[in-house]
Amino acid sequence: MLEEIELYAKENRVPIMMKDGIEYLCNFIKMNNIRNILEIGSAIGYSSIKMALVSDDINITTIEKDENRYNIAVSNIDKFNLRNRINIILGDALETEIEGEFDLIFIDASKGNNINFFNNYSKNLSSYGIIITDNLLFHGLVRDESLIETRNQRGIVRKIKQFVEFLDNNNEFETEYLDIGDGIAISRRIK
Ligand code: SAH
Ligand code: MG
């Protein structure tokens, strides 16, 4: 069933996490005993299903603004009988208020808004919580700007660089960058 979702994503160009990225994330969740996860950007539910399958103790809240993808995600989550552990919200994460505390916030939505997501949701992070952000490499375009082909891509690359600068200058969090998948940032509260 997971393969079906992977195939659908490929055929319909839904940018789900890359294989090694999601593997790393799931392993991270297991090793750090993470129980409550907030995900920004559900797409068709792939990463939230993968994360929920790590352990029965895991509960996820995930936000998606595209109604079509949201509907597909709901049906995928149903297929895995995970409606009781994955709470999917249809809405714009820039304007959504979330209650509760999470041990992990996974940011994987519109790349230009990472600073806003980070600032909006860090209040929902438990004191030992971690924020993981995906797509810091943006398919290699961040490091090799000669690969940039469109104005839109250039804008996103600029925003990703601003986000990295924001993380590097953040006094509350320290961040480690990993060249896994499409590049992920792991931000931990400085104690
Ligand atoms: N995490 C998913 C992939 C997410 S792709 C996985 O790996 O399976 C990014 C998704 O974020 C897209 O579906 C897009 O519609 C959504 N998105 C972008 N901006 C958003 C916003 N402001 N609020 C909520 N969702 C957003
Ligand atoms: Mg991603």
PDB file of C-alpha atoms and ligand atoms in Angstrom, residues 15-17 106-109 111 134-135 182, ligand 2:
ATOM      1  CA  PRO A  15       6.986  16.053  -3.695  1.00  0.00           C
ATOM      2  CA  ILE A  16       6.923  13.458  -0.928  1.00  0.00           C
ATOM      3  CA  MET A  17      10.069  12.911   1.113  1.00  0.00           C
ATOM      4  CA  PHE A 106       8.455  18.549  10.992  1.00  0.00           C
ATOM      5  CA  ILE A 107       8.366  21.424   8.508  1.00  0.00           C
ATOM      6  CA  ASP A 108       7.859  20.281   4.917  1.00  0.00           C
ATOM      7  CA  ALA A 109       5.568  22.811   3.215  1.00  0.00           C
ATOM      8  CA  LYS A 111       9.966  26.437   1.194  1.00  0.00           C
ATOM      9  CA  ASP A 134      13.139  19.373   4.882  1.00  0.00           C
ATOM     10  CA  ASN A 135      14.489  20.460   1.467  1.00  0.00           C
ATOM     11  CA  ASP A 182      16.937  16.716  -0.102  1.00  0.00           C
TER      12      ASP A 182
HETATM   13 MG    MG B   2      10.011  17.807   1.408  1.00  0.00          MG
END
